[in-house]
Amino acid sequence: MRILLVGAGGVGDAIAKIAARRDFFELLVVSDYDPARSQRTIDWIAAKHGPETAARLVAARVDASDPESVAALAREHRATHVMNAVEPKFVPTVFAGALAAGADYLDMAMSLSEPHPESPYAQTGVKLGDDQFEQAPDWEQAGCLALVGMGVEPGLSDVFARYAADHLFESIDELGTRDGANLVVRDEAGNEIFAPSFSIWTTIEECLNPPVVWTKEAGWYTTEPFSEPEIFDFPEGIGAVECVNVEHEEVLLMPRWLDAKRVTFKYGLGDEFIGVLKTLHTLHLDSVAPLRVRSANGPVEVAPRDVVAAALPDPAAIGPRMTGKTCAGVWVTGTGRDGAPREVYLYHVADNEWTMREYESQCVVWQTALNPVIALELLSTGVWSGVGVLGPEAFDARPFLDLMSAPESDGGYGQKWGLQER
């Protein structure tokens, strides 16, 4: 397997660091618009694991907004797989570049949605991933696979859902992805500060768009942002967190392959975060439409959302000032295999202290990066295979979870996952 990794930001950096400890690939091209970032990642791997380990990695420049730039780099290095680790706004171009190069493709976030033209809270307009699924025949004809939504949420959450459907439940009432954390970021003086642990660009997109819910009776429909708040008790010391509806890929993926009466995604944002997001929306600072503004070098056009992203701390750099844990998982209700009512939460917890010590990567981006690496390894061995545009729940979950949880000494990733009866 020869992999072109597009993007060497927080998640791309973590993907390379995790993959470097595995032997399933021949070459990993770490590419970025700024190749110095790619080289920093490779230099870290060389210092941590030795130059022999880093020898299978090369740095390169890529323009993720240009399909031909992606395709040309994939062809140059004979990439068999393109791993997309840039912001969702670049999904269409990286997706197209991979297909043009005849390479398989993975991403962790799908093509963006567009609101319904009549009302943002009516039936959805263009849904997350619609653009990619519409191109499924092209991928099938080319004999290539696009594995979409293969991060942690979506990704691991979808794997958990497939496992629950196959092994734990006779029938499912709700597949509810629930994400919560007790993470705190402090400044140099020790004061808590507002610093999102993931790309604010992506967070704004997810949280201010109308959330999507799916039911067997109504199909996909949207609600108001931050709707249906509930208190969810997260494991391993995180505790009770208020979660609200957020637009997310699981709701668009799971119903395509799994039988459930209802599919939801709720995120533990907290009052402060919700307040900030509402303020950004009120001031139109969430907009991606460029505005003409003054600068020292004369008028320039800039998107307000990009200004917000530039003004906040880089999520990839806040790890040393962060404490706590993050939890990703799926809450499943329904009828168990024994015919009795059942309610479980399948989850994975990442501790920032551990991810920083082992990978110098903060826990949210590291947890996101872990899962596409596992998927790539399963694809490299043929345990997972397919053509067309597929989500994680289209594949058998057990090999993924077995590889994930097996000790590193036995060839696994040493990451335990939990199954909590409720």
Coordinates of C-alpha atoms in Angstrom, one line a residue:
M1 CA 0.0 0.0 0.0
R2 CA 1.3 3.4 -1.0
I3 CA -0.6 6.3 0.8
L4 CA -0.9 9.9 -0.1
L5 CA -1.9 11.8 3.0
V6 CA -3.4 15.2 2.1
G7 CA -3.0 17.6 5.0
A8 CA -0.4 17.7 7.8
G9 CA -2.4 19.7 10.3
G10 CA -3.4 18.3 13.7
V11 CA -5.2 15.2 12.5
G12 CA -2.8 14.6 9.5
D13 CA 0.2 14.9 11.8
A14 CA -1.4 12.3 14.2
I15 CA -2.2 10.0 11.3
A16 CA 1.4 9.9 10.2
K17 CA 2.7 9.4 13.8
I18 CA 0.3 6.5 14.4
A19 CA 0.9 4.9 11.0
A20 CA 4.7 5.2 11.3
R21 CA 4.6 2.5 14.1
R22 CA 2.9 0.0 11.7
D23 CA 4.3 -2.0 8.9
F24 CA 1.3 -2.4 6.5
F25 CA 2.4 0.3 4.1
E26 CA 5.3 0.7 1.7
L27 CA 5.2 4.5 1.4
L28 CA 3.4 7.4 3.1
V29 CA 3.6 10.8 1.4
V30 CA 2.8 13.5 3.9
S31 CA 1.6 16.4 1.9
D32 CA 0.5 19.9 2.8
Y33 CA 0.2 23.3 1.2
D34 CA 3.1 24.2 3.5
P35 CA 5.6 21.3 3.1
A36 CA 7.5 22.6 6.1
R37 CA 4.6 21.2 8.2
S38 CA 4.9 17.8 6.6
Q39 CA 8.7 17.8 7.2
R40 CA 8.2 18.7 10.9
T41 CA 6.0 15.6 11.3
I42 CA 8.6 13.4 9.6
D43 CA 11.4 14.9 11.7
W44 CA 9.4 14.1 14.9
I45 CA 9.0 10.5 13.8
A46 CA 12.7 10.2 13.0
A47 CA 13.6 11.6 16.4
K48 CA 11.1 9.4 18.2
H49 CA 11.5 6.2 16.4
G50 CA 14.7 6.5 14.4
P51 CA 15.6 7.4 10.8
E52 CA 14.8 3.8 9.6
T53 CA 11.2 4.2 10.6
A54 CA 10.9 7.6 9.0
A55 CA 12.5 6.4 5.8
R56 CA 9.1 5.2 4.4
L57 CA 7.7 8.8 4.8
V58 CA 8.3 11.7 2.4
A59 CA 7.2 15.3 2.5
A60 CA 5.5 17.0 -0.4
R61 CA 3.5 20.1 -1.4
V62 CA -0.1 19.8 -2.5
D63 CA -2.9 22.2 -3.2
A64 CA -6.0 20.5 -1.8
S65 CA -8.2 23.0 -3.6
D66 CA -7.0 21.7 -7.0
P67 CA -8.0 18.2 -8.1
E68 CA -5.2 18.0 -10.6
S69 CA -2.6 18.9 -7.9
V70 CA -3.9 15.9 -5.8
A71 CA -4.0 13.6 -8.8
A72 CA -0.6 14.6 -10.1
L73 CA 1.0 14.0 -6.7
A74 CA -0.8 10.6 -6.4
R75 CA 0.4 9.6 -9.8
E76 CA 4.0 10.7 -9.1
H77 CA 4.2 8.5 -6.0
R78 CA 2.0 5.7 -7.4
A79 CA -0.4 6.1 -4.5
T80 CA -2.9 3.3 -4.1
H81 CA -4.8 5.3 -1.5
V82 CA -5.5 9.0 -0.9
M83 CA -6.2 9.8 2.8
N84 CA -8.0 13.2 3.1
A85 CA -7.0 15.0 6.3
V86 CA -8.0 18.6 5.4
E87 CA -11.1 20.7 6.1
P88 CA -14.4 19.4 4.7
K89 CA -14.6 22.3 2.2
F90 CA -11.8 20.5 0.3
V91 CA -13.6 17.2 0.1
P92 CA -14.9 17.7 -3.5
T93 CA -11.5 18.5 -4.9
V94 CA -9.5 15.8 -3.0
F95 CA -12.3 13.3 -3.8
A96 CA -12.1 14.1 -7.5
G97 CA -8.3 14.1 -7.5
A98 CA -8.1 10.6 -6.0
L99 CA -10.6 9.2 -8.6
A100 CA -8.7 10.9 -11.5
A101 CA -5.5 9.1 -10.3
G102 CA -7.3 5.7 -10.0
A103 CA -6.6 5.6 -6.2
D104 CA -8.9 4.5 -3.4
Y105 CA -9.9 7.2 -1.1
L106 CA -10.7 7.8 2.6
D107 CA -11.9 10.8 4.5
M108 CA -13.1 11.7 8.0
A109 CA -15.7 14.3 7.1
M110 CA -18.0 14.3 4.1
S111 CA -19.1 16.8 1.4
L112 CA -20.9 19.7 2.9
S113 CA -24.7 20.3 3.1
E114 CA -26.8 23.1 1.8
P115 CA -30.0 24.2 3.5
H116 CA -33.4 23.6 2.0
P117 CA -34.2 26.6 -0.3
E118 CA -37.6 27.2 1.3
S119 CA -36.8 26.8 5.0
P120 CA -33.7 25.6 6.8
Y121 CA -35.9 23.6 9.1
A122 CA -37.9 21.9 6.5
Q123 CA -36.9 18.6 4.8
T124 CA -33.2 18.8 4.2
G125 CA -31.8 20.3 0.9
V126 CA -28.4 18.9 -0.1
K127 CA -27.3 16.6 2.8
L128 CA -23.9 15.8 4.1
G129 CA -22.3 13.4 1.6
D130 CA -24.9 13.7 -1.1
D131 CA -22.4 14.9 -3.6
Q132 CA -20.1 12.0 -2.9
F133 CA -22.9 9.3 -3.0
E134 CA -24.1 10.7 -6.3
Q135 CA -20.7 9.8 -7.8
A136 CA -20.8 6.2 -6.6
P137 CA -21.4 4.8 -10.1
D138 CA -18.2 6.5 -11.3
W139 CA -16.2 4.9 -8.4
E140 CA -17.8 1.5 -9.1
Q141 CA -17.0 1.7 -12.8
A142 CA -13.4 2.6 -12.0
G143 CA -13.2 -0.3 -9.6
C144 CA -12.2 2.0 -6.8
L145 CA -13.3 2.5 -3.2
A146 CA -14.2 5.7 -1.5
L147 CA -14.5 5.0 2.3
V148 CA -16.2 8.1 3.6
G149 CA -16.6 9.3 7.2
M150 CA -13.9 7.1 8.6
G151 CA -12.7 9.2 11.6
V152 CA -13.9 8.9 15.1
E153 CA -17.3 10.5 14.7
P154 CA -18.2 9.6 12.0
G155 CA -16.1 6.5 11.8
L156 CA -15.6 4.6 15.0
S157 CA -19.1 5.5 16.0
D158 CA -20.4 3.8 12.8
V159 CA -18.3 0.7 13.5
F160 CA -19.8 0.5 17.0
A161 CA -23.3 0.8 15.5
R162 CA -22.6 -2.0 13.0
Y163 CA -21.3 -4.2 15.8
A164 CA -24.4 -3.5 17.9
A165 CA -26.7 -4.4 15.0
D166 CA -24.8 -7.6 14.2
H167 CA -24.0 -8.9 17.7
L168 CA -26.1 -7.2 20.5
F169 CA -29.6 -6.5 19.2
E170 CA -32.5 -8.3 17.6
S171 CA -34.1 -4.9 16.7
I172 CA -32.9 -1.3 17.3
D173 CA -35.0 1.6 18.4
E174 CA -32.3 4.3 18.3
L175 CA -28.7 4.6 17.3
G176 CA -27.6 7.8 19.1
T177 CA -24.1 9.0 18.8
R178 CA -23.1 10.8 22.0
D179 CA -19.9 12.8 22.3
G180 CA -18.7 14.4 25.5
A181 CA -15.5 15.5 27.3
N182 CA -14.2 17.2 30.4
L183 CA -11.3 18.9 28.6
V184 CA -10.0 22.2 30.0
V185 CA -7.5 24.5 28.3
R186 CA -5.5 27.0 30.3
D187 CA -3.3 30.0 29.5
E188 CA 0.2 30.4 30.8
A189 CA -1.2 31.9 34.0
G190 CA -3.3 28.9 34.6
N191 CA -6.7 30.6 33.7
E192 CA -9.2 28.6 31.7
I193 CA -9.5 30.0 28.1
F194 CA -11.9 29.4 25.2
A195 CA -9.9 27.2 22.8
P196 CA -11.8 24.6 20.7
S197 CA -10.1 21.2 20.5
F198 CA -11.0 20.8 16.9
S199 CA -11.1 23.0 13.8
I200 CA -13.3 26.0 14.5
W201 CA -14.1 26.1 10.8
T202 CA -15.5 22.6 11.0
T203 CA -17.2 23.2 14.4
I204 CA -19.1 26.2 13.1
E205 CA -20.2 24.2 10.1
E206 CA -21.5 21.4 12.3
C207 CA -23.0 23.3 15.1
L208 CA -24.7 26.2 13.3
N209 CA -26.2 24.3 10.5
P210 CA -29.7 22.8 11.2
P211 CA -29.1 19.4 12.9
V212 CA -30.3 16.3 11.0
V213 CA -32.4 13.6 12.6
W214 CA -33.6 10.4 10.8
T215 CA -36.6 8.3 11.6
K216 CA -38.0 5.4 9.8
E217 CA -41.4 7.1 9.4
A218 CA -40.2 10.6 8.3
G219 CA -36.8 9.9 6.8
W220 CA -34.2 12.8 7.2
Y221 CA -35.4 16.1 8.6
T222 CA -33.8 19.0 10.3
T223 CA -34.4 20.8 13.6
E224 CA -33.2 24.1 15.1
P225 CA -29.5 24.2 16.2
F226 CA -28.9 23.1 19.8
S227 CA -32.3 21.4 20.0
E228 CA -33.5 18.6 22.3
P229 CA -30.9 19.1 25.1
E230 CA -30.4 16.0 27.3
I231 CA -28.0 15.1 30.2
F232 CA -25.8 12.1 29.2
D233 CA -23.6 10.4 31.8
F234 CA -20.2 9.6 30.2
P235 CA -17.9 6.9 31.5
E236 CA -14.4 6.9 33.0
G237 CA -14.8 10.0 35.2
I238 CA -16.1 12.4 32.6
G239 CA -19.6 12.4 34.1
A240 CA -22.8 14.2 33.2
V241 CA -22.7 16.5 30.2
E242 CA -25.5 18.3 28.5
C243 CA -25.7 17.2 24.9
V244 CA -27.6 18.8 22.0
N245 CA -28.5 18.0 18.4
V246 CA -25.8 18.8 15.9
E247 CA -25.5 18.2 12.2
H248 CA -23.3 15.2 11.7
E249 CA -22.5 12.5 9.2
E250 CA -23.6 9.5 11.3
V251 CA -27.2 10.4 10.8
L252 CA -26.7 10.4 7.0
L253 CA -24.6 7.2 7.0
M254 CA -26.1 4.7 9.5
P255 CA -29.7 4.5 7.9
R256 CA -28.1 3.5 4.6
W257 CA -26.9 0.2 6.0
L258 CA -28.4 -0.4 9.4
D259 CA -32.0 -1.0 10.5
A260 CA -33.1 1.3 13.2
K261 CA -36.2 3.3 14.0
R262 CA -34.3 6.5 14.8
V263 CA -30.8 7.9 14.3
T264 CA -29.4 11.0 16.1
F265 CA -26.2 12.8 16.9
K266 CA -25.8 14.8 20.1
Y267 CA -22.7 16.7 21.2
G268 CA -21.7 17.9 24.6
L269 CA -20.9 21.6 23.8
G270 CA -21.6 23.4 27.1
D271 CA -23.2 26.7 27.7
E272 CA -20.1 28.8 27.0
F273 CA -19.4 27.2 23.7
I274 CA -23.1 27.5 22.6
G275 CA -23.0 31.1 23.6
V276 CA -19.9 31.8 21.5
L277 CA -21.3 30.1 18.5
K278 CA -24.6 32.0 18.8
T279 CA -22.7 35.3 19.0
L280 CA -20.6 34.4 15.9
H281 CA -23.8 33.7 14.0
T282 CA -25.4 37.0 15.2
L283 CA -22.4 39.0 14.0
H284 CA -22.2 37.0 10.7
L285 CA -18.7 35.9 11.7
D286 CA -19.7 32.3 10.7
S287 CA -20.0 33.3 7.1
V288 CA -17.8 31.8 4.4
A289 CA -18.7 34.5 1.9
P290 CA -15.6 36.8 1.4
L291 CA -15.9 40.4 2.6
R292 CA -13.8 43.3 1.3
V293 CA -11.8 44.6 4.2
R294 CA -8.9 47.1 4.7
S295 CA -5.3 45.9 5.3
A296 CA -1.9 47.4 5.4
N297 CA -1.4 46.4 1.8
G298 CA -4.7 47.7 0.6
P299 CA -8.2 46.1 0.3
V300 CA -8.4 42.4 0.5
E301 CA -11.2 39.8 0.4
V302 CA -11.5 37.5 3.4
A303 CA -14.1 35.1 4.7
P304 CA -15.2 36.0 8.3
R305 CA -15.0 32.4 9.4
D306 CA -11.4 32.2 8.3
V307 CA -10.7 35.3 10.5
V308 CA -12.2 33.6 13.5
A309 CA -10.1 30.5 12.8
A310 CA -7.0 32.6 12.6
A311 CA -7.7 34.5 15.8
L312 CA -8.2 31.3 17.9
P313 CA -5.4 29.0 19.2
D314 CA -4.4 26.3 16.7
P315 CA -6.1 23.1 17.9
A316 CA -3.0 21.2 17.0
A317 CA -0.9 23.3 19.4
I318 CA -3.1 23.4 22.6
G319 CA -2.2 19.9 23.8
P320 CA 0.4 21.0 26.3
R321 CA -2.2 23.3 28.0
M322 CA -5.1 20.8 27.9
T323 CA -6.2 18.4 30.6
G324 CA -8.9 15.8 30.7
K325 CA -10.5 13.1 28.5
T326 CA -12.7 12.9 25.5
C327 CA -15.3 10.2 24.9
A328 CA -16.9 9.1 21.6
G329 CA -19.5 6.5 21.3
V330 CA -23.0 5.2 20.4
W331 CA -25.9 4.8 22.7
V332 CA -28.2 2.0 21.4
T333 CA -31.6 1.1 22.6
G334 CA -33.9 -1.7 21.4
T335 CA -34.5 -5.4 21.9
G336 CA -31.5 -7.7 22.8
R337 CA -30.8 -11.1 21.3
D338 CA -32.7 -12.6 24.3
G339 CA -35.8 -10.8 23.4
A340 CA -35.6 -8.4 26.4
P341 CA -35.3 -4.6 26.3
R342 CA -31.6 -3.6 26.1
E343 CA -29.8 -0.3 26.3
V344 CA -26.0 0.0 25.9
Y345 CA -23.3 2.6 25.3
L346 CA -20.3 1.5 23.2
Y347 CA -17.4 3.9 23.5
H348 CA -13.8 4.8 23.4
V349 CA -12.0 7.3 25.7
A350 CA -8.8 9.1 24.9
D351 CA -6.8 10.8 27.7
N352 CA -4.9 13.9 26.7
E353 CA -2.1 13.2 29.1
W354 CA -1.4 9.8 27.4
T355 CA -1.7 11.0 23.8
M356 CA 0.6 14.0 24.5
R357 CA 3.1 11.7 26.2
E358 CA 3.1 9.0 23.5
Y359 CA 2.4 11.1 20.3
E360 CA 2.7 14.8 21.2
S361 CA -0.8 15.1 19.9
Q362 CA -3.8 16.4 21.8
C363 CA -6.5 13.7 22.4
V364 CA -9.3 14.9 20.2
V365 CA -7.2 15.0 17.0
W366 CA -5.4 11.8 18.0
Q367 CA -8.6 9.9 18.6
T368 CA -9.9 11.1 15.2
A369 CA -6.6 10.0 13.5
L370 CA -6.5 6.5 15.0
N371 CA -9.4 5.1 13.1
P372 CA -8.5 5.8 9.5
V373 CA -5.1 4.2 10.1
I374 CA -6.8 1.0 11.4
A375 CA -9.1 1.1 8.4
L376 CA -6.1 1.5 6.0
E377 CA -4.5 -1.6 7.6
L378 CA -7.6 -3.7 7.2
L379 CA -7.8 -2.6 3.5
S380 CA -4.2 -3.4 3.0
T381 CA -4.7 -7.0 4.2
G382 CA -8.0 -7.4 2.3
V383 CA -10.0 -8.0 5.4
W384 CA -12.0 -5.0 4.3
S385 CA -12.7 -4.5 0.6
G386 CA -15.2 -3.0 -1.7
V387 CA -15.9 -0.6 -4.6
G388 CA -18.0 2.5 -4.8
V389 CA -18.8 5.0 -2.1
L390 CA -19.2 3.2 1.2
G391 CA -19.5 4.2 4.9
P392 CA -17.8 2.4 7.8
E393 CA -21.0 0.5 8.7
A394 CA -20.8 -1.3 5.3
F395 CA -18.0 -3.4 6.7
D396 CA -17.8 -6.1 9.3
A397 CA -17.0 -4.4 12.6
R398 CA -15.5 -7.2 14.5
P399 CA -12.1 -7.3 12.7
F400 CA -11.8 -3.5 13.2
L401 CA -12.5 -3.7 17.0
D402 CA -10.3 -6.8 17.4
L403 CA -7.3 -5.1 15.8
M404 CA -8.0 -1.9 17.7
S405 CA -8.1 -3.6 21.1
A406 CA -5.4 -6.2 20.7
P407 CA -2.1 -5.4 22.5
E408 CA 0.6 -3.8 20.4
S409 CA 2.8 -6.8 21.3
D410 CA 0.2 -9.0 19.5
G411 CA 0.1 -6.8 16.4
G412 CA -2.9 -4.6 17.6
Y413 CA -3.2 -0.9 18.5
G414 CA -3.7 -1.4 22.3
Q415 CA -6.8 0.7 22.5
K416 CA -9.6 -0.7 24.7
W417 CA -13.2 0.1 23.9
G418 CA -16.0 -0.2 26.3
L419 CA -19.5 -1.6 26.4
Q420 CA -21.6 -0.2 29.2
E421 CA -25.0 -1.6 30.0
R422 CA -27.5 1.1 30.9

